[in-house]
Coordinates of C-alpha atoms and ligand atoms in Angstrom, one line a residue:
M1 CA 29.0 20.0 -36.2
S2 CA 31.0 16.8 -36.1
E3 CA 33.7 16.3 -33.5
K4 CA 37.4 16.7 -34.5
K5 CA 39.2 13.5 -35.1
Y6 CA 43.0 13.0 -35.0
R7 CA 45.3 10.4 -36.4
V8 CA 47.6 9.0 -33.8
T9 CA 50.6 6.8 -34.8
F10 CA 52.5 4.6 -32.4
E11 CA 56.1 3.9 -32.9
P12 CA 58.1 1.8 -33.4
E13 CA 55.3 -0.4 -35.0
G14 CA 53.9 2.5 -37.0
K15 CA 50.3 1.5 -36.0
S16 CA 47.8 4.3 -36.5
V17 CA 44.3 4.9 -35.1
Y18 CA 41.8 7.8 -35.4
V19 CA 40.5 9.2 -32.1
L20 CA 38.3 12.1 -31.0
D21 CA 39.7 15.3 -29.7
G22 CA 40.5 15.0 -26.0
T23 CA 41.0 11.2 -26.0
T24 CA 43.9 10.3 -23.7
I25 CA 47.0 8.6 -25.2
Y26 CA 46.2 5.7 -22.8
E27 CA 42.8 5.2 -24.4
A28 CA 44.3 5.5 -27.9
T29 CA 46.8 2.7 -27.1
D30 CA 43.9 0.6 -26.2
E31 CA 42.2 1.4 -29.5
A32 CA 45.4 0.4 -31.3
G33 CA 45.5 -2.9 -29.4
I34 CA 48.8 -2.0 -27.7
I35 CA 48.8 -3.0 -24.0
I36 CA 50.9 -0.7 -21.8
K37 CA 51.8 -1.2 -18.2
S38 CA 49.2 0.0 -15.7
E39 CA 48.5 -0.9 -12.2
C40 CA 45.8 1.7 -11.7
G41 CA 43.8 1.1 -14.8
G42 CA 44.5 4.5 -16.2
V43 CA 43.5 6.8 -13.4
G44 CA 46.9 8.4 -12.9
T45 CA 48.1 6.9 -9.7
C46 CA 50.7 4.3 -10.6
G47 CA 53.1 6.2 -12.9
N48 CA 53.7 3.1 -15.2
C49 CA 52.3 4.4 -18.5
K50 CA 55.2 6.5 -19.6
V51 CA 55.3 7.5 -23.3
I52 CA 57.3 9.9 -25.4
V53 CA 55.6 12.4 -27.7
I54 CA 57.5 12.7 -30.9
K55 CA 55.1 15.1 -32.7
G56 CA 51.8 16.8 -32.0
D57 CA 49.9 18.9 -29.6
Y58 CA 48.6 17.7 -26.3
E59 CA 47.2 18.8 -23.0
Q60 CA 48.6 17.1 -19.9
T61 CA 48.1 17.3 -16.1
G62 CA 49.6 15.5 -13.2
S63 CA 52.5 13.7 -14.9
E64 CA 55.2 15.5 -13.0
R65 CA 55.2 13.7 -9.7
F66 CA 56.0 10.4 -11.5
L67 CA 58.8 11.7 -13.7
T68 CA 62.5 12.5 -12.9
D69 CA 64.0 15.7 -14.4
E70 CA 65.9 13.6 -16.8
E71 CA 62.7 11.8 -18.0
M72 CA 61.0 15.2 -18.4
K73 CA 63.9 16.4 -20.5
K74 CA 63.5 13.4 -22.7
G75 CA 59.9 14.3 -23.3
L76 CA 58.3 11.5 -21.2
L77 CA 54.7 11.9 -20.2
L78 CA 52.0 9.7 -18.6
A79 CA 49.7 8.3 -21.3
C80 CA 46.7 8.4 -19.0
R81 CA 47.2 12.0 -18.0
T82 CA 47.7 13.3 -21.6
K83 CA 44.9 14.4 -23.9
I84 CA 45.4 14.3 -27.7
K85 CA 44.8 17.7 -29.3
S86 CA 46.2 17.2 -32.9
D87 CA 47.5 14.4 -35.1
M88 CA 50.3 12.9 -33.1
V89 CA 53.3 10.5 -33.3
I90 CA 54.0 8.8 -30.0
E91 CA 56.8 6.4 -29.0
I92 CA 56.0 3.7 -26.4
P93 CA 59.3 2.8 -24.7
L94 CA 60.1 -0.9 -24.1
A95 CA 60.0 -0.3 -20.4
S96 CA 56.3 0.8 -20.6
R97 CA 55.1 -2.1 -22.6
L98 CA 53.3 -5.2 -21.4
F99 CA 54.6 -8.0 -23.6
E100 CA 52.8 -11.2 -24.4
Q101 CA 54.4 -13.5 -21.9
K102 CA 55.6 -17.0 -22.1
I103 CA 52.3 -18.7 -21.3
L104 CA 52.0 -22.2 -19.9
T105 CA 49.5 -24.2 -21.8
E106 CA 50.5 -27.6 -20.5
G107 CA 49.7 -29.2 -17.2
L108 CA 49.2 -32.5 -15.6
E109 CA 48.0 -34.7 -18.3
K110 CA 45.3 -37.0 -16.9
E111 CA 43.8 -40.2 -18.1
L112 CA 40.0 -40.2 -17.7
K113 CA 37.0 -42.0 -18.9
L114 CA 35.6 -40.1 -21.8
S115 CA 32.0 -39.1 -21.3
P116 CA 31.5 -35.7 -22.8
N117 CA 28.2 -33.9 -22.3
V118 CA 27.9 -33.4 -26.1
R119 CA 27.4 -36.5 -28.3
K120 CA 26.6 -36.9 -31.9
I121 CA 24.5 -39.7 -33.2
Y122 CA 24.1 -40.6 -36.8
L123 CA 20.6 -41.9 -37.7
K124 CA 19.0 -43.4 -40.7
V125 CA 15.3 -43.3 -40.2
D126 CA 12.5 -44.7 -42.3
E127 CA 10.7 -42.5 -44.8
P128 CA 7.1 -41.7 -43.8
T129 CA 4.4 -43.7 -45.6
L130 CA 0.7 -43.9 -45.3
E131 CA 1.3 -47.0 -43.2
D132 CA 3.9 -45.3 -41.0
P133 CA 2.8 -41.6 -40.7
R134 CA 4.8 -40.8 -37.6
A135 CA 5.9 -37.1 -37.4
D136 CA 9.5 -36.2 -38.3
L137 CA 10.5 -35.5 -34.7
D138 CA 9.0 -38.8 -33.6
R139 CA 11.2 -40.6 -36.1
I140 CA 14.3 -39.0 -34.7
W141 CA 13.2 -39.5 -31.1
D142 CA 12.4 -43.2 -31.7
G143 CA 15.8 -43.5 -33.5
L144 CA 17.5 -42.2 -30.4
K145 CA 15.6 -44.9 -28.5
K146 CA 14.4 -42.3 -26.0
I147 CA 11.8 -43.6 -23.7
S148 CA 10.4 -40.4 -22.4
C149 CA 7.9 -38.6 -24.7
N150 CA 9.2 -35.2 -23.8
P151 CA 11.9 -34.3 -26.3
K152 CA 13.8 -31.1 -25.6
I153 CA 14.6 -29.2 -28.7
P154 CA 14.8 -25.5 -29.6
V155 CA 11.8 -24.7 -31.8
D156 CA 13.9 -23.1 -34.6
I157 CA 15.9 -26.4 -35.0
L158 CA 12.5 -28.0 -35.3
R159 CA 11.4 -25.6 -38.0
R160 CA 14.3 -26.7 -40.2
L161 CA 14.0 -30.4 -39.4
P162 CA 11.7 -31.5 -42.3
D163 CA 13.9 -30.0 -45.0
K164 CA 17.1 -31.3 -43.4
L165 CA 15.7 -34.8 -43.1
R166 CA 14.6 -34.9 -46.7
K167 CA 17.7 -33.3 -48.1
G168 CA 19.7 -36.1 -46.5
N169 CA 17.3 -38.9 -47.7
F170 CA 16.2 -39.3 -44.1
S171 CA 19.7 -39.7 -42.7
A172 CA 20.9 -37.1 -40.2
T173 CA 23.3 -36.5 -37.4
V174 CA 21.7 -35.5 -34.1
V175 CA 23.7 -33.5 -31.7
L176 CA 22.7 -34.0 -28.0
N177 CA 23.8 -31.9 -25.1
A178 CA 22.9 -34.0 -22.1
D179 CA 19.3 -34.8 -23.1
E180 CA 18.6 -31.8 -25.3
I181 CA 18.8 -31.9 -29.1
V182 CA 21.0 -28.9 -29.9
G183 CA 21.5 -29.7 -33.6
I184 CA 20.4 -31.7 -36.6
E185 CA 22.8 -31.9 -39.4
T186 CA 22.2 -33.4 -42.8
G187 CA 24.0 -36.7 -43.5
D188 CA 26.7 -38.2 -41.4
K189 CA 28.7 -35.5 -39.5
S190 CA 29.3 -37.6 -36.4
D191 CA 33.1 -37.3 -36.7
K192 CA 32.9 -33.5 -36.3
N193 CA 32.3 -32.9 -32.6
Y194 CA 34.5 -30.4 -30.8
G195 CA 34.7 -28.5 -27.5
V196 CA 37.0 -25.8 -26.0
A197 CA 38.2 -25.5 -22.4
F198 CA 39.2 -22.1 -21.2
D199 CA 41.2 -21.0 -18.3
I200 CA 40.4 -17.3 -17.8
G201 CA 43.2 -15.8 -15.7
T202 CA 43.4 -12.2 -14.5
T203 CA 46.5 -11.8 -16.7
T204 CA 46.3 -14.6 -19.3
V205 CA 43.6 -16.5 -21.1
V206 CA 44.3 -20.0 -22.4
G207 CA 42.0 -22.1 -24.6
Y208 CA 42.3 -25.8 -25.5
L209 CA 40.4 -27.3 -28.4
H210 CA 39.4 -31.0 -28.0
D211 CA 37.9 -33.6 -30.2
L212 CA 35.0 -34.8 -28.1
N213 CA 34.8 -38.1 -29.9
N214 CA 38.2 -39.3 -28.7
G215 CA 39.2 -36.7 -26.1
K216 CA 42.4 -35.7 -28.0
Q217 CA 43.7 -32.1 -27.7
L218 CA 44.0 -30.6 -31.1
S219 CA 45.5 -27.3 -30.3
A220 CA 46.1 -24.7 -27.6
A221 CA 46.3 -20.9 -27.8
A222 CA 46.7 -18.1 -25.3
R223 CA 46.4 -14.4 -25.1
T224 CA 47.0 -11.6 -22.6
N225 CA 43.7 -10.9 -20.9
P226 CA 42.7 -7.5 -22.6
Q227 CA 41.1 -6.4 -19.3
T228 CA 44.6 -5.9 -18.1
S229 CA 44.5 -2.4 -19.5
Y230 CA 41.6 -1.7 -17.0
G231 CA 43.9 -2.6 -14.1
D232 CA 46.2 -5.4 -13.3
D233 CA 44.2 -6.9 -10.4
V234 CA 40.7 -8.0 -9.7
I235 CA 39.9 -5.1 -7.3
T236 CA 40.7 -2.4 -9.8
R237 CA 38.5 -4.1 -12.4
I238 CA 35.6 -4.5 -9.9
D239 CA 36.1 -0.8 -9.2
Y240 CA 35.9 0.0 -12.9
T241 CA 32.5 -1.7 -13.2
N242 CA 31.3 0.3 -10.2
T243 CA 32.5 3.7 -11.4
H244 CA 31.6 3.5 -15.1
K245 CA 28.0 3.2 -16.3
D246 CA 28.8 0.6 -18.9
G247 CA 31.8 -0.8 -17.2
L248 CA 30.5 -4.3 -16.7
D249 CA 29.5 -4.5 -20.4
E250 CA 32.9 -3.2 -21.5
L251 CA 34.9 -5.7 -19.4
H252 CA 32.6 -8.5 -20.6
E253 CA 33.0 -7.5 -24.2
R254 CA 36.8 -7.4 -23.8
I255 CA 37.0 -11.0 -22.5
A256 CA 34.4 -12.3 -24.9
S257 CA 36.3 -10.9 -27.9
C258 CA 39.6 -12.3 -26.6
M259 CA 38.0 -15.7 -26.3
N260 CA 36.5 -15.4 -29.8
D261 CA 39.9 -14.6 -31.2
I262 CA 41.3 -17.7 -29.4
I263 CA 38.5 -19.8 -30.8
V264 CA 39.3 -18.6 -34.4
E265 CA 43.0 -19.4 -33.9
L266 CA 42.3 -22.8 -32.5
A267 CA 39.9 -23.7 -35.3
N268 CA 42.3 -22.4 -38.0
D269 CA 45.3 -24.3 -36.4
S270 CA 43.3 -27.5 -36.4
G271 CA 41.6 -27.0 -39.8
I272 CA 38.1 -27.3 -38.3
D273 CA 34.9 -25.2 -38.7
K274 CA 33.9 -23.5 -35.5
K275 CA 30.3 -24.3 -36.2
F276 CA 31.1 -27.8 -35.0
I277 CA 32.2 -26.5 -31.6
Y278 CA 29.2 -27.3 -29.4
E279 CA 30.5 -26.7 -25.9
I280 CA 32.8 -24.6 -23.9
T281 CA 33.9 -25.0 -20.4
T282 CA 35.4 -22.2 -18.4
T283 CA 37.3 -21.7 -15.2
G284 CA 38.7 -18.7 -13.5
N285 CA 38.8 -16.8 -10.3
T286 CA 35.4 -15.7 -9.0
T287 CA 35.8 -12.1 -10.4
M288 CA 36.8 -13.3 -13.8
N289 CA 33.9 -15.7 -13.8
H290 CA 31.5 -12.8 -12.9
L291 CA 32.9 -10.5 -15.6
F292 CA 32.6 -13.3 -18.2
L293 CA 29.1 -14.1 -17.2
K294 CA 28.2 -10.4 -17.1
L295 CA 27.3 -10.7 -13.4
N296 CA 27.9 -7.7 -11.2
P297 CA 31.0 -8.4 -9.1
K298 CA 30.5 -5.4 -6.8
Y299 CA 29.8 -7.3 -3.6
I300 CA 32.9 -9.5 -4.0
A301 CA 35.0 -6.5 -3.0
L302 CA 32.8 -5.5 -0.1
N303 CA 32.7 -7.1 3.4
P304 CA 31.6 -9.9 3.6
Y305 CA 32.9 -10.5 0.1
V306 CA 30.0 -12.4 -1.5
G307 CA 29.6 -13.1 -5.2
V308 CA 26.3 -13.5 -7.2
L309 CA 26.8 -17.3 -7.4
R310 CA 29.0 -20.0 -6.1
S311 CA 27.7 -22.9 -8.1
N312 CA 28.4 -23.9 -11.7
I313 CA 26.2 -22.5 -14.4
E314 CA 25.2 -23.5 -17.9
T315 CA 24.0 -21.1 -20.5
R316 CA 23.9 -20.6 -24.3
A317 CA 27.2 -19.4 -25.8
R318 CA 25.4 -16.7 -27.8
E319 CA 24.0 -15.2 -24.6
L320 CA 27.6 -14.4 -23.7
D321 CA 28.6 -13.3 -27.2
I322 CA 30.7 -16.3 -27.8
H323 CA 30.8 -17.4 -31.4
I324 CA 30.6 -21.2 -31.7
N325 CA 27.7 -23.2 -33.0
R326 CA 24.5 -21.2 -32.7
Y327 CA 23.1 -23.7 -30.1
G328 CA 26.4 -24.3 -28.4
K329 CA 26.6 -24.1 -24.6
I330 CA 28.9 -22.8 -21.9
Y331 CA 29.5 -24.6 -18.7
S332 CA 31.2 -22.4 -16.1
M333 CA 32.9 -24.2 -13.2
P334 CA 31.7 -23.6 -9.6
N335 CA 33.5 -21.3 -7.3
I336 CA 34.4 -21.8 -3.6
A337 CA 34.0 -18.2 -2.3
G338 CA 34.4 -14.6 -3.4
F339 CA 38.2 -14.8 -3.6
V340 CA 38.7 -18.5 -4.3
G341 CA 37.1 -19.4 -7.6
G342 CA 36.6 -22.1 -10.1
D343 CA 40.3 -22.1 -11.0
T344 CA 41.0 -23.5 -7.5
V345 CA 38.3 -26.1 -7.9
A346 CA 40.0 -27.0 -11.2
V347 CA 43.4 -27.3 -9.5
I348 CA 42.0 -29.6 -6.8
L349 CA 40.2 -31.7 -9.4
A350 CA 43.4 -32.0 -11.5
S351 CA 45.8 -32.6 -8.6
E352 CA 43.4 -34.9 -6.8
I353 CA 44.2 -33.6 -3.4
H354 CA 40.6 -34.3 -2.5
K355 CA 41.2 -38.0 -2.9
S356 CA 44.6 -38.2 -1.2
D357 CA 45.2 -40.0 2.0
K358 CA 48.2 -37.9 2.6
L359 CA 48.4 -34.2 3.5
K360 CA 49.2 -32.0 0.5
F361 CA 49.5 -28.2 0.0
A362 CA 48.8 -26.6 -3.4
I363 CA 49.6 -23.0 -4.4
D364 CA 48.5 -21.2 -7.5
I365 CA 50.6 -18.1 -7.7
G366 CA 48.9 -15.8 -10.1
T367 CA 47.9 -12.2 -9.5
N368 CA 46.5 -13.5 -6.3
G369 CA 47.9 -16.5 -4.5
E370 CA 45.2 -19.2 -3.9
L371 CA 46.2 -21.8 -1.4
V372 CA 44.6 -25.2 -0.6
M373 CA 45.7 -27.7 2.1
G374 CA 44.4 -31.0 3.3
N375 CA 43.5 -34.5 2.1
R376 CA 40.4 -36.6 1.4
E377 CA 39.0 -35.9 4.9
R378 CA 39.3 -32.1 5.0
L379 CA 40.3 -29.4 2.6
V380 CA 40.8 -25.7 3.6
S381 CA 41.5 -22.9 1.2
C382 CA 42.3 -19.2 1.3
S383 CA 43.2 -16.4 -1.0
T384 CA 46.1 -14.0 -0.3
A385 CA 46.4 -10.5 -1.7
A386 CA 49.9 -11.2 -3.0
G387 CA 49.5 -8.7 -5.8
P388 CA 51.2 -9.0 -9.2
A389 CA 54.8 -8.5 -8.1
F390 CA 55.7 -12.1 -9.3
E391 CA 54.2 -11.2 -12.7
G392 CA 56.7 -8.3 -12.9
A393 CA 54.2 -5.6 -12.0
R394 CA 54.9 -3.0 -9.4
I395 CA 58.6 -3.8 -9.7
T396 CA 60.7 -0.9 -10.9
Y397 CA 62.3 -2.8 -13.8
G398 CA 59.7 -5.5 -13.7
M399 CA 58.2 -7.1 -16.8
R400 CA 56.3 -10.2 -17.7
A401 CA 58.0 -13.4 -18.8
S402 CA 58.7 -12.5 -22.4
D403 CA 61.8 -11.9 -24.6
G404 CA 64.4 -9.8 -22.8
A405 CA 63.2 -10.6 -19.3
I406 CA 65.9 -11.7 -16.9
E407 CA 64.7 -15.1 -15.7
K408 CA 67.8 -16.3 -14.0
F409 CA 70.3 -14.4 -11.8
V410 CA 73.3 -16.0 -10.1
I411 CA 76.2 -14.4 -8.2
N412 CA 79.4 -16.5 -8.8
D413 CA 82.7 -16.0 -7.1
S414 CA 84.0 -13.5 -9.6
D415 CA 81.1 -12.3 -11.6
I416 CA 77.3 -12.3 -12.2
E417 CA 75.6 -14.6 -14.5
I418 CA 72.2 -13.9 -16.0
N419 CA 69.9 -15.6 -18.5
T420 CA 67.1 -13.9 -20.4
I421 CA 64.1 -15.3 -22.1
G422 CA 64.8 -15.7 -25.8
N423 CA 68.5 -14.9 -25.1
A424 CA 67.7 -11.3 -25.9
K425 CA 69.5 -8.3 -24.4
P426 CA 68.0 -7.7 -21.0
I427 CA 65.1 -5.2 -20.7
G428 CA 63.9 -5.9 -17.1
L429 CA 63.2 -8.8 -14.8
C430 CA 60.3 -11.2 -14.5
G431 CA 59.1 -13.1 -11.4
T432 CA 61.7 -15.8 -11.5
G433 CA 64.5 -13.3 -12.0
L434 CA 63.1 -11.3 -9.1
I435 CA 63.1 -14.3 -6.8
D436 CA 66.7 -15.2 -7.9
A437 CA 68.0 -11.7 -7.4
I438 CA 66.6 -11.3 -3.9
A439 CA 67.6 -14.9 -2.9
E440 CA 71.2 -14.3 -4.2
L441 CA 71.5 -11.1 -2.3
R442 CA 69.9 -12.5 0.8
K443 CA 72.3 -15.5 0.9
R444 CA 75.2 -13.1 1.1
N445 CA 73.5 -10.8 3.7
I446 CA 73.4 -8.0 1.2
I447 CA 69.7 -8.0 2.0
I448 CA 69.1 -8.6 5.7
R449 CA 66.2 -10.6 7.3
Q450 CA 64.1 -7.4 7.8
G451 CA 64.4 -6.7 4.1
K452 CA 66.8 -3.8 4.1
L453 CA 69.2 -3.6 1.2
L454 CA 72.5 -2.6 2.8
K455 CA 74.3 0.5 1.6
R456 CA 77.8 0.1 0.2
D457 CA 79.5 1.1 3.4
E458 CA 77.4 -1.4 5.4
L459 CA 78.2 -4.5 3.3
P460 CA 80.0 -7.4 4.9
S461 CA 83.7 -6.7 4.2
E462 CA 84.4 -10.2 2.8
L463 CA 82.2 -9.5 -0.2
P464 CA 84.2 -9.0 -3.4
D465 CA 84.7 -5.6 -5.0
F466 CA 82.4 -6.3 -8.0
I467 CA 79.5 -6.6 -5.6
H468 CA 80.4 -3.4 -3.7
E469 CA 80.5 -1.6 -7.0
R470 CA 76.9 -2.6 -7.9
I471 CA 75.4 -1.0 -4.8
I472 CA 74.4 2.6 -5.6
S473 CA 72.5 5.4 -4.1
H474 CA 70.0 6.4 -6.9
E475 CA 68.6 9.9 -7.1
K476 CA 65.0 8.6 -7.3
F477 CA 65.0 5.0 -6.1
G478 CA 67.5 5.3 -3.1
T479 CA 69.7 2.3 -2.4
S480 CA 69.7 -0.1 -5.3
F481 CA 71.6 -3.0 -6.8
I482 CA 72.7 -2.9 -10.4
L483 CA 71.5 -6.2 -11.9
V484 CA 72.6 -5.2 -15.4
P485 CA 74.7 -2.1 -16.2
G486 CA 73.3 0.2 -18.9
R487 CA 76.0 -0.8 -21.4
D488 CA 74.6 -4.4 -21.5
S489 CA 70.9 -3.7 -21.4
Q490 CA 68.5 -3.3 -24.4
T491 CA 67.4 0.1 -23.2
G492 CA 70.8 1.5 -22.4
E493 CA 69.7 2.1 -18.9
D494 CA 70.9 0.3 -15.8
I495 CA 68.5 -2.4 -14.7
L496 CA 68.1 -2.1 -10.9
L497 CA 66.7 -4.0 -8.0
T498 CA 65.5 -1.2 -5.7
Q499 CA 64.7 -1.1 -2.0
K500 CA 61.0 -0.6 -3.0
D501 CA 61.1 -3.8 -5.1
I502 CA 62.4 -5.8 -2.1
R503 CA 59.6 -4.4 0.1
E504 CA 57.0 -5.1 -2.6
T505 CA 58.3 -8.7 -2.8
Q506 CA 58.2 -9.0 1.0
L507 CA 54.5 -8.0 0.9
A508 CA 53.7 -10.6 -1.8
K509 CA 55.6 -13.5 -0.4
G510 CA 54.6 -12.5 3.2
A511 CA 50.9 -12.7 2.2
I512 CA 51.3 -16.2 0.7
Y513 CA 53.4 -17.5 3.6
A514 CA 51.0 -16.1 6.1
G515 CA 48.2 -18.0 4.3
Y516 CA 50.3 -21.1 4.5
Q517 CA 50.9 -20.7 8.3
I518 CA 47.2 -20.1 9.0
L519 CA 46.0 -23.1 7.0
K520 CA 48.5 -25.2 8.9
S521 CA 47.3 -24.0 12.2
I522 CA 43.7 -24.6 11.3
L523 CA 44.5 -28.2 10.4
G524 CA 46.8 -28.4 13.5
I525 CA 49.8 -29.7 11.5
A526 CA 53.5 -28.9 11.1
D527 CA 55.7 -28.5 8.1
D528 CA 56.8 -32.1 8.4
D529 CA 53.3 -33.4 8.0
I530 CA 53.0 -32.1 4.5
T531 CA 54.0 -34.8 2.1
Q532 CA 53.9 -32.6 -1.0
V533 CA 53.8 -29.0 -2.1
L534 CA 52.2 -28.6 -5.5
L535 CA 53.0 -25.5 -7.5
A536 CA 50.4 -24.6 -10.1
G537 CA 50.2 -21.9 -12.6
A538 CA 52.5 -20.5 -15.3
F539 CA 54.8 -18.8 -12.8
G540 CA 55.0 -21.8 -10.4
N541 CA 56.4 -23.9 -13.2
Y542 CA 59.4 -21.8 -13.8
I543 CA 60.6 -20.8 -10.3
R544 CA 63.7 -22.4 -8.8
R545 CA 62.5 -24.1 -5.6
E546 CA 65.7 -23.5 -3.6
Q547 CA 65.6 -19.8 -4.4
A548 CA 61.9 -19.6 -3.5
K549 CA 62.7 -21.1 -0.1
W550 CA 65.5 -18.6 0.4
I551 CA 63.1 -15.7 0.1
G552 CA 60.4 -17.5 2.2
L553 CA 57.9 -17.8 -0.6
L554 CA 57.8 -21.6 -0.1
P555 CA 58.1 -23.5 3.2
D556 CA 61.5 -24.7 4.2
I557 CA 60.9 -28.3 3.5
P558 CA 63.0 -30.7 1.4
T559 CA 63.0 -29.7 -2.2
E560 CA 62.0 -33.1 -3.5
K561 CA 58.7 -32.6 -1.8
I562 CA 57.9 -29.6 -4.0
R563 CA 56.4 -30.5 -7.3
F564 CA 55.4 -28.5 -10.4
I565 CA 51.9 -29.3 -11.7
G566 CA 51.8 -26.8 -14.6
N567 CA 48.6 -25.1 -15.6
A568 CA 46.4 -27.3 -13.4
A569 CA 43.5 -24.9 -13.7
G570 CA 43.5 -25.4 -17.4
V571 CA 43.7 -29.2 -16.9
G572 CA 40.6 -29.1 -14.6
A573 CA 38.7 -27.2 -17.3
K574 CA 39.6 -29.8 -19.9
M575 CA 38.6 -32.6 -17.5
V576 CA 35.0 -31.2 -17.1
L577 CA 34.8 -30.7 -20.9
L578 CA 35.6 -34.4 -21.4
S579 CA 33.7 -35.9 -18.6
K580 CA 30.2 -35.0 -17.3
E581 CA 30.8 -37.2 -14.2
L582 CA 33.7 -34.9 -13.2
R583 CA 31.3 -32.0 -13.3
E584 CA 29.6 -33.7 -10.3
E585 CA 32.9 -34.1 -8.7
A586 CA 33.8 -30.4 -9.2
C587 CA 30.5 -29.5 -7.6
R588 CA 31.3 -31.6 -4.6
I589 CA 34.7 -30.0 -4.3
S590 CA 33.2 -26.6 -4.4
Q591 CA 30.7 -27.5 -1.6
N592 CA 33.2 -29.4 0.6
T593 CA 36.2 -27.1 0.5
E594 CA 36.2 -24.8 3.4
Y595 CA 37.1 -21.2 2.8
I596 CA 39.1 -19.3 5.3
E597 CA 38.7 -15.5 5.2
L598 CA 42.2 -14.3 6.4
A599 CA 41.1 -10.7 6.8
V600 CA 38.8 -11.4 9.7
R601 CA 41.2 -13.6 11.7
S602 CA 42.6 -11.9 14.8
D603 CA 46.0 -13.6 14.3
F604 CA 46.4 -12.6 10.7
Q605 CA 48.2 -9.3 11.2
K606 CA 50.8 -10.9 13.5
V607 CA 51.4 -13.9 11.3
F608 CA 51.6 -11.7 8.2
T609 CA 54.2 -9.4 9.9
D610 CA 56.3 -12.4 10.9
S611 CA 56.0 -13.9 7.4
M612 CA 57.5 -10.7 5.9
F613 CA 61.0 -11.5 7.3
Y614 CA 63.4 -13.1 4.9
P615 CA 64.4 -16.4 6.4
E616 CA 67.5 -18.5 6.5
C617 CA 67.0 -21.6 4.4
M618 CA 67.8 -24.7 6.4
T619 CA 67.1 -27.3 3.8
C620 CA 68.8 -25.6 0.9
K621 CA 71.9 -27.4 -0.3
Ligands
FES1 FE1 48.8 6.0 -16.1 FE2 48.6 4.3 -14.0 S1 49.4 6.3 -14.1 S2 48.1 4.0 -16.0

């Protein structure tokens, strides 16, 4: 007997999918390609995946503890705790959606000497005669002026060689990847030679298509990493591969199909055929690299936090289910350690800290915060478990940097000014809005150094009434600050900054700041010795430096020393696509950068606790 299938329609987009009896709503959203918020990867412990059942039967357990009475009256349920038992219509509220965020595809643009690994050479060879009976491959090999008599070529390319040569009257384009022939094309196709560089982030994936003949970038495209629906951080995803039989295959399949979609978009945007893409370079944190390479990441999460490989690796694209030219290859950048990956190598390569005489400090604030400090003589790195608070996750009204997100929050003398992305009515707040809100409240001692949000009757008396009125005692969230009243928000609900959000931010910024302090102490330097702080990553590019100093996310050093370097990880991936010499340099960076495991340091706990305080900003104007 066949299993029952139900049609599930998601509103407001009206998208329908068919699912088996007993599938959870969470799984069905995934089928429909709708990404909803989840920290726990759908195991029912975060309370983020709230949906409203408009029609249909279901079976649910364990939603109650995450829902207020009012939410239950409105029919809200947790998607991951609710099984589908009939055809259904389900609304996914704005607050539960993970939007495509404003993704940074630009970074430091570098000038470099073009020397791609893939070259195309057009050859016109002599036709064979009785006087010149050299074999077809010998003709090609001689034409390439190769001295060795050991040509590397896949045997199925060889099988098609005779016909290809004759079809083109003995003219052909040879494609070389390093010293291996990876293609023979009829006639002159030497102008069609492309490669893609990928930055595989925990949250976002960005691809850049380049013409390998002149190095020019032809297009860039980005997507949310679809693995996000398995959990918003690397540990949850590693856990998924450990607890599900086909978990690793599933997560690999998700990232590969996302990259394939990006490749199609890049090719369409630039009007090229993807069969002329011969090479892909990738960078990402160590876990993302493992999941993409289909390597078991299990031991990265276990003491002593070791991955399967640290070095770079090259493999055929089709072995990893990536659809470019059939003989195309993938070069995956080397890592530094279990929690400092190829993306940090790429940041170092792009920012050239490893060549600098002066001391510099680079931070890539993503779902984790990766830190590097030093100069040409010594580089030290660490990873901090900052969590995704600055990406809007685990924040009560948090959201990613997309339309409707409060990205700027300023308290003026008589009112509050906000900006949202896309100038849309506010829905929630993204990382920059979160930093602004906390910094603005901290400056006025509404949040004290220890991180407590004062109640209305504890506020400094000189504060104006409009600020007093915004402090409330919420039934569920306790003391909270109304950032936007319900009458002005898109959802009709007040948008709050809660005490829990302030604590969550303290943990995140405290982890990053503690990493900074420990790297400084290892190098034996003070704040003043650092000549530049480089902020990498999508988030880094949008934060207001003074505000970040006010909350103690960045060191209290003159603002002009803090520089944005954009998506430096993406730039690093492009650099190794365009220059094989830089692959050697990336390899040296990976080997020479010291990794500091914060968790095993006896001073970490104390430094972390001290770093959680909100400071006074001495250098803010
Ligand atoms: Fe449903 Fe976390 S509780 S995704």
